[in-house]
Amino acid sequence: MRVIRNAALADGRRVDVRLDGGRIDAVGDDLDGELLVDANGKRLLPGMIDVHVHFRQPGASQKETWTTGSQSAAAGGVTTVVDQPNTNPPTVTGAAFDEKDELASESLVDYGVNGGVTENWEPDSLFERPLFALGEVFLADSTGNMGIDAALFAAAVERAADEDVPVTVHAEDADLFSEDARERSDADAWSAYRTPEAEEAAVERAVAVAEGSGAQVHIAHTSTPEGVDAARAGGATCEVTPHHLFLSRDDLPDLGTFGRMNPPLRSEERREAVFERLQSGAVDVVATDHAPHTREEKDAGIWDAPSGVPGVETALPLLLNAAREGELSYERVRDVTAANPARIFDLPRKGRIEAGRDADLVLVDPENVQEIRGDDLHSKCGWTPFEGFAGVFPEWTMVRGEFAYREGKFGSARGENVRRQRS
Ligand SMILES: NC(=O)N[C@@H](CC(=O)O)C(=O)O
Ligand SMILES: [Zn+2]
Ligand SMILES: [Zn+2]
């Protein structure tokens, strides 16, 4: 068996980690076995489980493909991704699920495929498939125009509860968007338009529907302290994105339409309040909402540019840099990127460095800080909203015991659908 020696875990323990094929066999001192890597005291973390990406296939491979998206994931320390249903065709039938699941087999990292809800969905065939979750269910239109009304949402949540499948929700309520902002044409107009109140009201509606049906609800990309607090108060879990943690409306003069996404960037005050909830443990998960669009597509007026920013490769590096600067503990980073998503979405093989779990691992040198540059990243879109930010990138990323990424090169192993893996 192969051994990674002298690794520092998130809690500071110095250990050896022994691998039996793709699984962790033991974690301890002076373990016997063949030397695989001497970590020399560098940090070993469980690979990030990013429960919210848009890899764009089928239908928009000019923006991203399963190959480029998963390379970007692997280079950023992400070992499992979960793809969202707003592709073309949308993933709302069993046949559409099968088409995407086939394309996803090109992925370098493990993956889940979500099913979505529209007026034309086919729940009977969809729920026959191994869905990761139902979602993101759109309470307002976003990329793909999959917004649904209250009655269909309630019916979909009811069905998911019967099927014992968790529901993830894009919580914005279009009735509370500010029509006044429509007069403006600057980049900040998008933030003025899609108000914080629209998020809070939609989270409250989602958790009320969930309480009535007994469904497990997870709120996607909460962008305000009010949204996080409403999710928690209603017994739901929530995720926040790196862009809502590290960017605010103050960045829009620089970002222009490249800073347009749903929900939008918020005030600096709200950003800080969301970051405090990450520090305190009120935020369950960091997920990227990796939503690449080409430069040409983004380079349009604020009312015409598509919404969304890439992020799968920079999330863990930004969080590790925050840890290096003392703003977050390594344990919090581990919990929100790996342990919590594994627990919330029932992935018993993933998310922790302990005997019996998959060897989904990331090695980082916490002092090796790099400047984030769009040109160095692997997403097909070729740009990042975090240009010039400091990031701590992985030396290597391993999926089930095989290197998916190592010092600039990608491995040849392929990912598996996590809902088909046996525990
Ligand atoms: N977040 C975004 O602004 N865009 C996402 C869709 C979404 O998650 O709402 C996309 O697919 O482009
Ligand atoms: Zn969304
Ligand atoms: Zn999304």
Short mmCIF file of C-alpha atoms and ligand atoms in Angstrom, two decimals:
data_model
loop_
_atom_site.label_atom_id
_atom_site.label_comp_id
_atom_site.label_asym_id
_atom_site.label_seq_id
_atom_site.Cartn_x
_atom_site.Cartn_y
_atom_site.Cartn_z
CA MET A 1 0.00 0.00 0.00
CA ARG A 2 1.10 3.56 -0.71
CA VAL A 3 1.74 6.18 1.97
CA ILE A 4 1.63 9.98 1.99
CA ARG A 5 4.05 10.92 4.78
CA ASN A 6 4.32 13.95 7.09
CA ALA A 7 1.13 15.72 6.11
CA ALA A 8 -0.44 18.46 8.24
CA LEU A 9 -4.22 18.01 8.46
CA ALA A 10 -6.61 20.95 8.81
CA ASP A 11 -6.63 20.50 12.59
CA GLY A 12 -2.82 20.71 12.69
CA ARG A 13 -2.15 17.02 13.35
CA ARG A 14 0.99 15.69 11.57
CA VAL A 15 0.16 12.28 10.12
CA ASP A 16 0.84 9.64 7.51
CA VAL A 17 -2.06 8.67 5.27
CA ARG A 18 -2.00 5.15 3.80
CA LEU A 19 -3.96 4.36 0.64
CA ASP A 20 -5.38 1.02 -0.38
CA GLY A 21 -6.09 1.58 -4.06
CA GLY A 22 -8.60 4.42 -4.22
CA ARG A 23 -9.50 4.38 -0.54
CA ILE A 24 -7.89 5.67 2.62
CA ASP A 25 -6.70 2.64 4.59
CA ALA A 26 -5.32 4.35 7.69
CA VAL A 27 -4.40 7.74 9.15
CA GLY A 28 -1.72 7.69 11.84
CA ASP A 29 1.93 7.83 12.83
CA ASP A 30 4.75 5.93 11.10
CA LEU A 31 2.55 3.77 8.90
CA ASP A 32 4.21 0.99 6.91
CA GLY A 33 4.01 1.02 3.13
CA GLU A 34 5.52 2.27 -0.08
CA LEU A 35 6.36 6.01 -0.10
CA LEU A 36 4.03 7.85 -2.47
CA VAL A 37 4.73 11.46 -1.45
CA ASP A 38 6.63 13.10 1.38
CA ALA A 39 4.40 16.07 2.19
CA ASN A 40 7.09 17.65 4.35
CA GLY A 41 4.57 19.30 6.63
CA LYS A 42 2.42 20.79 3.88
CA ARG A 43 -1.37 20.78 4.30
CA LEU A 44 -3.43 17.82 3.18
CA LEU A 45 -7.14 18.55 2.79
CA PRO A 46 -10.11 16.53 1.61
CA GLY A 47 -10.90 17.52 -1.99
CA MET A 48 -13.55 20.19 -2.35
CA ILE A 49 -17.07 18.99 -3.14
CA ASP A 50 -18.52 21.80 -5.24
CA VAL A 51 -22.26 21.19 -5.20
CA HIS A 52 -23.01 23.98 -7.67
CA VAL A 53 -21.39 24.21 -11.11
CA HIS A 54 -22.66 24.87 -14.64
CA PHE A 55 -20.46 22.93 -17.08
CA ARG A 56 -22.72 23.92 -20.01
CA GLN A 57 -22.94 20.63 -21.89
CA PRO A 58 -25.15 19.82 -23.63
CA GLY A 59 -25.95 23.00 -25.49
CA ALA A 60 -23.34 25.68 -24.81
CA SER A 61 -19.91 24.15 -25.30
CA GLN A 62 -18.53 27.54 -26.44
CA LYS A 63 -18.66 28.51 -22.73
CA GLU A 64 -17.40 25.28 -21.10
CA THR A 65 -17.24 21.53 -21.61
CA TRP A 66 -17.02 18.65 -19.16
CA THR A 67 -13.32 18.39 -20.10
CA THR A 68 -12.39 22.05 -19.57
CA GLY A 69 -14.68 22.47 -16.57
CA SER A 70 -13.32 19.40 -14.82
CA GLN A 71 -9.71 20.41 -15.59
CA SER A 72 -10.45 23.75 -13.98
CA ALA A 73 -11.96 21.90 -11.00
CA ALA A 74 -8.97 19.56 -10.59
CA ALA A 75 -6.45 22.42 -10.82
CA GLY A 76 -8.40 24.20 -8.07
CA GLY A 77 -8.55 21.26 -5.67
CA VAL A 78 -12.14 20.25 -6.45
CA THR A 79 -12.67 16.46 -6.58
CA THR A 80 -16.47 16.29 -6.95
CA VAL A 81 -18.74 18.66 -8.89
CA VAL A 82 -22.52 18.81 -9.17
CA ASP A 83 -23.96 20.08 -12.43
CA GLN A 84 -27.11 22.18 -12.64
CA PRO A 85 -30.07 21.62 -14.98
CA ASN A 86 -30.20 24.87 -17.01
CA THR A 87 -28.48 23.38 -20.04
CA ASN A 88 -29.96 22.89 -23.51
CA PRO A 89 -31.95 20.70 -23.38
CA PRO A 90 -32.73 21.41 -19.72
CA THR A 91 -32.26 18.38 -17.45
CA VAL A 92 -35.96 17.93 -16.71
CA THR A 93 -36.64 14.47 -18.20
CA GLY A 94 -35.07 11.05 -17.84
CA ALA A 95 -33.78 11.22 -21.42
CA ALA A 96 -32.12 14.61 -20.83
CA PHE A 97 -30.53 13.25 -17.65
CA ASP A 98 -29.11 10.29 -19.59
CA GLU A 99 -27.68 12.56 -22.30
CA LYS A 100 -25.87 14.72 -19.73
CA ASP A 101 -24.74 11.75 -17.65
CA GLU A 102 -23.06 10.32 -20.77
CA LEU A 103 -21.26 13.62 -21.52
CA ALA A 104 -20.21 13.87 -17.87
CA SER A 105 -18.32 10.59 -18.11
CA GLU A 106 -15.53 12.68 -19.75
CA SER A 107 -15.03 14.45 -16.40
CA LEU A 108 -11.65 14.15 -14.67
CA VAL A 109 -13.31 14.44 -11.27
CA ASP A 110 -16.30 12.70 -9.70
CA TYR A 111 -19.66 14.27 -10.38
CA GLY A 112 -23.36 14.42 -9.65
CA VAL A 113 -26.10 15.43 -12.06
CA ASN A 114 -29.11 17.39 -10.79
CA GLY A 115 -32.61 17.28 -12.24
CA GLY A 116 -34.62 20.48 -12.73
CA VAL A 117 -38.21 21.66 -12.82
CA THR A 118 -40.09 23.46 -15.62
CA GLU A 119 -43.70 23.36 -16.83
CA ASN A 120 -42.55 20.59 -19.19
CA TRP A 121 -40.69 18.42 -16.73
CA GLU A 122 -41.31 14.69 -16.58
CA PRO A 123 -40.96 13.79 -12.92
CA ASP A 124 -41.76 10.10 -13.40
CA SER A 125 -38.84 9.46 -15.75
CA LEU A 126 -36.56 11.95 -13.97
CA PHE A 127 -36.91 10.36 -10.53
CA GLU A 128 -36.10 6.93 -12.00
CA ARG A 129 -32.58 8.29 -12.56
CA PRO A 130 -29.86 8.60 -9.87
CA LEU A 131 -30.35 12.34 -9.30
CA PHE A 132 -27.86 14.07 -7.05
CA ALA A 133 -30.63 16.47 -6.01
CA LEU A 134 -33.66 18.20 -7.49
CA GLY A 135 -32.37 21.67 -8.39
CA GLU A 136 -31.35 24.26 -8.66
CA VAL A 137 -35.08 24.96 -8.77
CA PHE A 138 -35.45 28.52 -10.04
CA LEU A 139 -37.96 30.74 -8.19
CA ALA A 140 -37.06 33.55 -10.63
CA ASP A 141 -35.55 33.53 -14.11
CA SER A 142 -31.79 33.29 -14.43
CA THR A 143 -29.63 31.93 -17.28
CA GLY A 144 -31.89 29.48 -19.14
CA ASN A 145 -35.17 31.17 -18.09
CA MET A 146 -36.29 28.27 -15.90
CA GLY A 147 -38.22 30.35 -13.34
CA ILE A 148 -41.38 28.59 -12.11
CA ASP A 149 -44.51 29.73 -10.25
CA ALA A 150 -45.38 29.06 -6.61
CA ALA A 151 -47.82 26.22 -7.30
CA LEU A 152 -45.36 24.23 -9.42
CA PHE A 153 -42.64 24.81 -6.83
CA ALA A 154 -44.85 23.47 -4.05
CA ALA A 155 -45.78 20.41 -6.14
CA ALA A 156 -42.13 19.74 -7.01
CA VAL A 157 -41.02 19.97 -3.37
CA GLU A 158 -43.84 17.60 -2.38
CA ARG A 159 -42.72 15.07 -4.99
CA ALA A 160 -39.05 15.34 -3.96
CA ALA A 161 -40.06 14.69 -0.33
CA ASP A 162 -41.89 11.51 -1.44
CA GLU A 163 -38.85 10.41 -3.41
CA ASP A 164 -36.48 11.27 -0.54
CA VAL A 165 -34.38 13.51 -2.80
CA PRO A 166 -33.04 16.85 -1.47
CA VAL A 167 -34.10 20.10 -3.19
CA THR A 168 -31.75 23.00 -3.93
CA VAL A 169 -33.36 26.39 -4.54
CA HIS A 170 -32.39 29.53 -6.44
CA ALA A 171 -34.22 31.88 -4.09
CA GLU A 172 -35.17 35.21 -5.62
CA ASP A 173 -38.69 36.56 -5.95
CA ALA A 174 -39.17 38.64 -9.13
CA ASP A 175 -42.18 40.46 -7.62
CA LEU A 176 -39.72 42.26 -5.36
CA PHE A 177 -37.28 43.36 -8.06
CA SER A 178 -37.00 47.17 -8.31
CA GLU A 179 -38.42 48.43 -11.60
CA ASP A 180 -36.91 51.88 -10.89
CA ALA A 181 -33.44 50.45 -11.51
CA ARG A 182 -34.48 49.68 -15.09
CA GLU A 183 -33.91 53.34 -15.99
CA ARG A 184 -30.20 53.01 -15.28
CA SER A 185 -27.54 51.55 -17.52
CA ASP A 186 -24.47 51.33 -15.25
CA ALA A 187 -23.22 47.95 -13.97
CA ASP A 188 -24.54 48.59 -10.45
CA ALA A 189 -28.09 48.80 -11.83
CA TRP A 190 -28.27 44.97 -11.75
CA SER A 191 -27.60 44.98 -7.99
CA ALA A 192 -30.20 47.73 -7.50
CA TYR A 193 -32.71 45.74 -9.57
CA ARG A 194 -32.46 42.28 -7.97
CA THR A 195 -32.94 43.44 -4.38
CA PRO A 196 -31.88 41.82 -1.09
CA GLU A 197 -35.59 41.76 -0.15
CA ALA A 198 -36.28 39.56 -3.19
CA GLU A 199 -33.84 36.98 -1.81
CA GLU A 200 -35.11 37.08 1.76
CA ALA A 201 -38.77 36.68 0.70
CA ALA A 202 -37.95 33.75 -1.59
CA VAL A 203 -35.91 31.97 1.09
CA GLU A 204 -38.82 32.40 3.51
CA ARG A 205 -41.23 30.94 0.97
CA ALA A 206 -38.93 28.00 0.21
CA VAL A 207 -38.45 27.06 3.85
CA ALA A 208 -42.20 27.39 4.53
CA VAL A 209 -42.99 25.00 1.67
CA ALA A 210 -40.29 22.62 2.91
CA GLU A 211 -41.63 22.61 6.47
CA GLY A 212 -45.08 21.73 5.18
CA SER A 213 -43.86 18.78 3.13
CA GLY A 214 -40.96 17.42 5.15
CA ALA A 215 -38.58 17.90 2.23
CA GLN A 216 -34.87 18.52 2.75
CA VAL A 217 -34.19 21.99 1.31
CA HIS A 218 -30.82 23.60 0.63
CA ILE A 219 -30.69 27.25 -0.43
CA ALA A 220 -28.24 27.86 -3.28
CA HIS A 221 -25.94 30.90 -3.43
CA THR A 222 -27.37 32.95 -0.53
CA SER A 223 -25.91 36.41 -1.00
CA THR A 224 -27.20 38.35 2.01
CA PRO A 225 -27.05 37.96 5.81
CA GLU A 226 -30.86 38.07 5.74
CA GLY A 227 -30.94 35.12 3.32
CA VAL A 228 -28.52 33.04 5.43
CA ASP A 229 -30.45 33.79 8.63
CA ALA A 230 -33.83 33.00 7.05
CA ALA A 231 -32.53 29.66 5.75
CA ARG A 232 -31.22 28.68 9.17
CA ALA A 233 -34.34 29.87 11.00
CA GLY A 234 -36.43 27.69 8.69
CA GLY A 235 -34.31 24.58 9.19
CA ALA A 236 -32.74 24.66 5.72
CA THR A 237 -29.05 24.47 4.91
CA CYS A 238 -27.39 27.09 2.72
CA GLU A 239 -24.37 27.72 0.55
CA VAL A 240 -22.53 30.94 -0.27
CA THR A 241 -20.33 31.65 -3.27
CA PRO A 242 -16.77 32.98 -3.35
CA HIS A 243 -17.96 36.03 -5.31
CA HIS A 244 -20.41 37.02 -2.58
CA LEU A 245 -17.67 36.48 0.02
CA PHE A 246 -14.84 38.34 -1.73
CA LEU A 247 -16.56 40.88 -4.03
CA SER A 248 -19.16 43.60 -3.48
CA ARG A 249 -20.93 46.41 -5.33
CA ASP A 250 -17.76 48.45 -4.74
CA ASP A 251 -16.04 46.24 -7.33
CA LEU A 252 -18.58 46.89 -10.09
CA PRO A 253 -16.89 50.01 -11.51
CA ASP A 254 -13.93 47.71 -12.35
CA LEU A 255 -15.85 44.58 -13.26
CA GLY A 256 -18.60 46.18 -15.35
CA THR A 257 -20.96 43.59 -16.85
CA PHE A 258 -18.40 40.86 -15.97
CA GLY A 259 -19.67 41.35 -12.41
CA ARG A 260 -23.29 40.61 -13.34
CA MET A 261 -24.67 37.44 -11.77
CA ASN A 262 -27.75 36.15 -9.94
CA PRO A 263 -28.18 36.88 -7.14
CA PRO A 264 -26.11 40.03 -7.74
CA LEU A 265 -23.18 41.49 -5.82
CA ARG A 266 -24.34 43.22 -2.63
CA SER A 267 -23.12 46.18 -0.55
CA GLU A 268 -19.75 45.93 1.17
CA GLU A 269 -21.61 45.93 4.50
CA ARG A 270 -23.67 42.89 3.51
CA ARG A 271 -20.60 41.14 2.11
CA GLU A 272 -18.87 41.53 5.47
CA ALA A 273 -21.93 40.24 7.31
CA VAL A 274 -22.00 37.14 5.07
CA PHE A 275 -18.27 36.61 5.66
CA GLU A 276 -18.86 36.79 9.43
CA ARG A 277 -21.48 34.05 9.06
CA LEU A 278 -18.91 31.93 7.25
CA GLN A 279 -16.48 32.44 10.13
CA SER A 280 -19.07 31.69 12.82
CA GLY A 281 -20.41 28.49 11.26
CA ALA A 282 -23.84 29.85 10.23
CA VAL A 283 -22.96 29.16 6.59
CA ASP A 284 -22.97 25.42 5.88
CA VAL A 285 -21.30 25.23 2.49
CA VAL A 286 -19.18 27.21 0.05
CA ALA A 287 -20.16 26.32 -3.52
CA THR A 288 -19.01 28.25 -6.55
CA ASP A 289 -22.03 28.61 -8.86
CA HIS A 290 -19.32 28.35 -11.55
CA ALA A 291 -21.25 29.95 -14.43
CA PRO A 292 -18.89 30.65 -17.32
CA HIS A 293 -19.84 32.80 -20.32
CA THR A 294 -17.46 33.89 -23.08
CA ARG A 295 -15.88 37.34 -23.03
CA GLU A 296 -17.81 38.21 -26.19
CA GLU A 297 -21.10 37.28 -24.53
CA LYS A 298 -20.29 39.24 -21.35
CA ASP A 299 -19.13 42.30 -23.26
CA ALA A 300 -22.62 43.78 -23.68
CA GLY A 301 -24.90 46.32 -22.00
CA ILE A 302 -25.97 45.63 -18.40
CA TRP A 303 -29.50 44.56 -19.45
CA ASP A 304 -28.23 42.27 -22.23
CA ALA A 305 -25.09 40.59 -20.83
CA PRO A 306 -25.69 37.05 -19.51
CA SER A 307 -25.54 36.52 -15.72
CA GLY A 308 -22.82 34.43 -14.15
CA VAL A 309 -19.11 34.24 -13.34
CA PRO A 310 -16.62 31.32 -13.32
CA GLY A 311 -15.20 30.20 -9.97
CA VAL A 312 -14.54 26.45 -9.65
CA GLU A 313 -10.74 26.83 -9.90
CA THR A 314 -10.35 29.79 -7.54
CA ALA A 315 -12.68 28.94 -4.62
CA LEU A 316 -10.34 26.80 -2.52
CA PRO A 317 -7.30 29.01 -3.36
CA LEU A 318 -9.18 32.13 -2.16
CA LEU A 319 -10.37 30.41 1.02
CA LEU A 320 -6.88 29.04 1.74
CA ASN A 321 -5.46 32.51 1.30
CA ALA A 322 -8.04 33.78 3.82
CA ALA A 323 -6.86 31.01 6.16
CA ARG A 324 -3.22 32.00 5.63
CA GLU A 325 -4.15 35.57 6.56
CA GLY A 326 -5.87 34.36 9.71
CA GLU A 327 -9.41 35.28 8.62
CA LEU A 328 -10.66 31.69 8.64
CA SER A 329 -9.44 28.53 10.32
CA TYR A 330 -8.31 25.62 8.15
CA GLU A 331 -10.97 23.56 9.90
CA ARG A 332 -13.71 25.93 8.71
CA VAL A 333 -12.31 25.73 5.17
CA ARG A 334 -12.36 21.92 5.39
CA ASP A 335 -15.89 21.86 6.78
CA VAL A 336 -17.55 24.21 4.27
CA THR A 337 -15.78 22.75 1.25
CA ALA A 338 -15.85 19.03 2.07
CA ALA A 339 -17.19 17.66 5.35
CA ASN A 340 -20.48 19.59 5.34
CA PRO A 341 -21.47 19.04 1.70
CA ALA A 342 -20.72 15.32 2.17
CA ARG A 343 -22.96 15.17 5.24
CA ILE A 344 -25.79 17.31 3.84
CA PHE A 345 -25.95 15.47 0.51
CA ASP A 346 -25.30 12.00 1.92
CA LEU A 347 -21.92 11.11 0.40
CA PRO A 348 -20.58 8.65 3.02
CA ARG A 349 -17.40 7.95 1.03
CA LYS A 350 -16.44 11.59 0.59
CA GLY A 351 -15.49 14.73 2.50
CA ARG A 352 -13.16 13.49 5.24
CA ILE A 353 -9.64 12.16 5.59
CA GLU A 354 -10.38 8.98 7.52
CA ALA A 355 -10.06 5.23 7.03
CA GLY A 356 -12.63 3.82 4.62
CA ARG A 357 -13.30 7.06 2.73
CA ASP A 358 -12.22 7.75 -0.85
CA ALA A 359 -8.69 9.11 -1.29
CA ASP A 360 -9.97 12.44 -2.69
CA LEU A 361 -7.11 14.63 -1.52
CA VAL A 362 -5.44 17.99 -2.11
CA LEU A 363 -1.91 18.98 -1.07
CA VAL A 364 -1.12 22.68 -0.64
CA ASP A 365 1.85 24.67 0.52
CA PRO A 366 0.07 27.37 2.59
CA GLU A 367 2.89 29.85 2.06
CA ASN A 368 2.99 29.50 -1.72
CA VAL A 369 0.78 32.45 -2.66
CA GLN A 370 0.10 33.21 -6.31
CA GLU A 371 -1.62 36.03 -8.09
CA ILE A 372 -4.82 34.82 -9.76
CA ARG A 373 -4.72 35.45 -13.50
CA GLY A 374 -7.44 34.50 -15.96
CA ASP A 375 -4.78 33.47 -18.47
CA ASP A 376 -3.46 30.80 -16.10
CA LEU A 377 -6.84 29.21 -15.39
CA HIS A 378 -8.35 26.29 -17.28
CA SER A 379 -12.00 27.23 -17.76
CA LYS A 380 -12.86 27.64 -21.42
CA CYS A 381 -14.22 31.14 -20.73
CA GLY A 382 -10.68 32.48 -20.18
CA TRP A 383 -11.40 35.15 -17.55
CA THR A 384 -12.02 35.51 -13.81
CA PRO A 385 -13.69 38.16 -11.66
CA PHE A 386 -10.80 37.62 -9.19
CA GLU A 387 -8.02 38.88 -11.48
CA GLY A 388 -5.05 39.99 -9.31
CA PHE A 389 -6.39 38.44 -6.06
CA ALA A 390 -4.04 36.26 -4.00
CA GLY A 391 -4.68 32.50 -4.06
CA VAL A 392 -3.05 29.39 -2.59
CA PHE A 393 -3.31 26.76 -5.34
CA PRO A 394 -2.92 22.97 -4.97
CA GLU A 395 0.35 21.22 -5.77
CA TRP A 396 -1.74 18.22 -6.66
CA THR A 397 -5.27 16.91 -6.55
CA MET A 398 -6.08 13.22 -6.23
CA VAL A 399 -9.41 11.52 -7.03
CA ARG A 400 -9.87 8.02 -5.56
CA GLY A 401 -6.11 7.55 -5.29
CA GLU A 402 -5.15 8.80 -8.77
CA PHE A 403 -3.65 12.18 -9.59
CA ALA A 404 -6.20 14.25 -11.51
CA TYR A 405 -3.80 17.21 -11.46
CA ARG A 406 -0.14 17.42 -10.56
CA GLU A 407 2.13 20.43 -11.09
CA GLY A 408 0.44 21.71 -14.20
CA LYS A 409 -0.48 18.34 -15.77
CA PHE A 410 -3.75 16.45 -15.84
CA GLY A 411 -4.16 12.72 -15.26
CA SER A 412 -5.98 10.33 -17.55
CA ALA A 413 -8.38 8.83 -15.00
CA ARG A 414 -12.10 9.54 -15.38
CA GLY A 415 -14.64 10.56 -12.77
CA GLU A 416 -17.65 8.55 -11.65
CA ASN A 417 -21.22 9.54 -10.91
CA VAL A 418 -21.27 9.68 -7.10
CA ARG A 419 -24.89 8.50 -6.97
CA ARG A 420 -23.81 5.25 -8.62
CA GLN A 421 -20.96 4.56 -6.23
CA ARG A 422 -21.66 1.97 -3.55
CA SER A 423 -20.62 2.82 -0.02
N1 LIG B 1 -25.78 32.57 -11.28
C1 LIG B 1 -25.88 33.08 -12.48
O1 LIG B 1 -25.87 34.30 -12.61
N2 LIG B 1 -25.99 32.32 -13.59
C2 LIG B 1 -26.14 30.90 -13.65
C3 LIG B 1 -27.53 30.45 -13.30
C4 LIG B 1 -27.85 30.55 -11.83
O2 LIG B 1 -27.23 29.88 -11.00
O3 LIG B 1 -28.77 31.27 -11.47
C5 LIG B 1 -25.81 30.42 -15.08
O4 LIG B 1 -26.07 29.26 -15.38
O5 LIG B 1 -25.27 31.22 -15.86
ZN ZN B 2 -28.98 30.14 -9.43
ZN ZN B 3 -26.32 28.26 -10.55
#
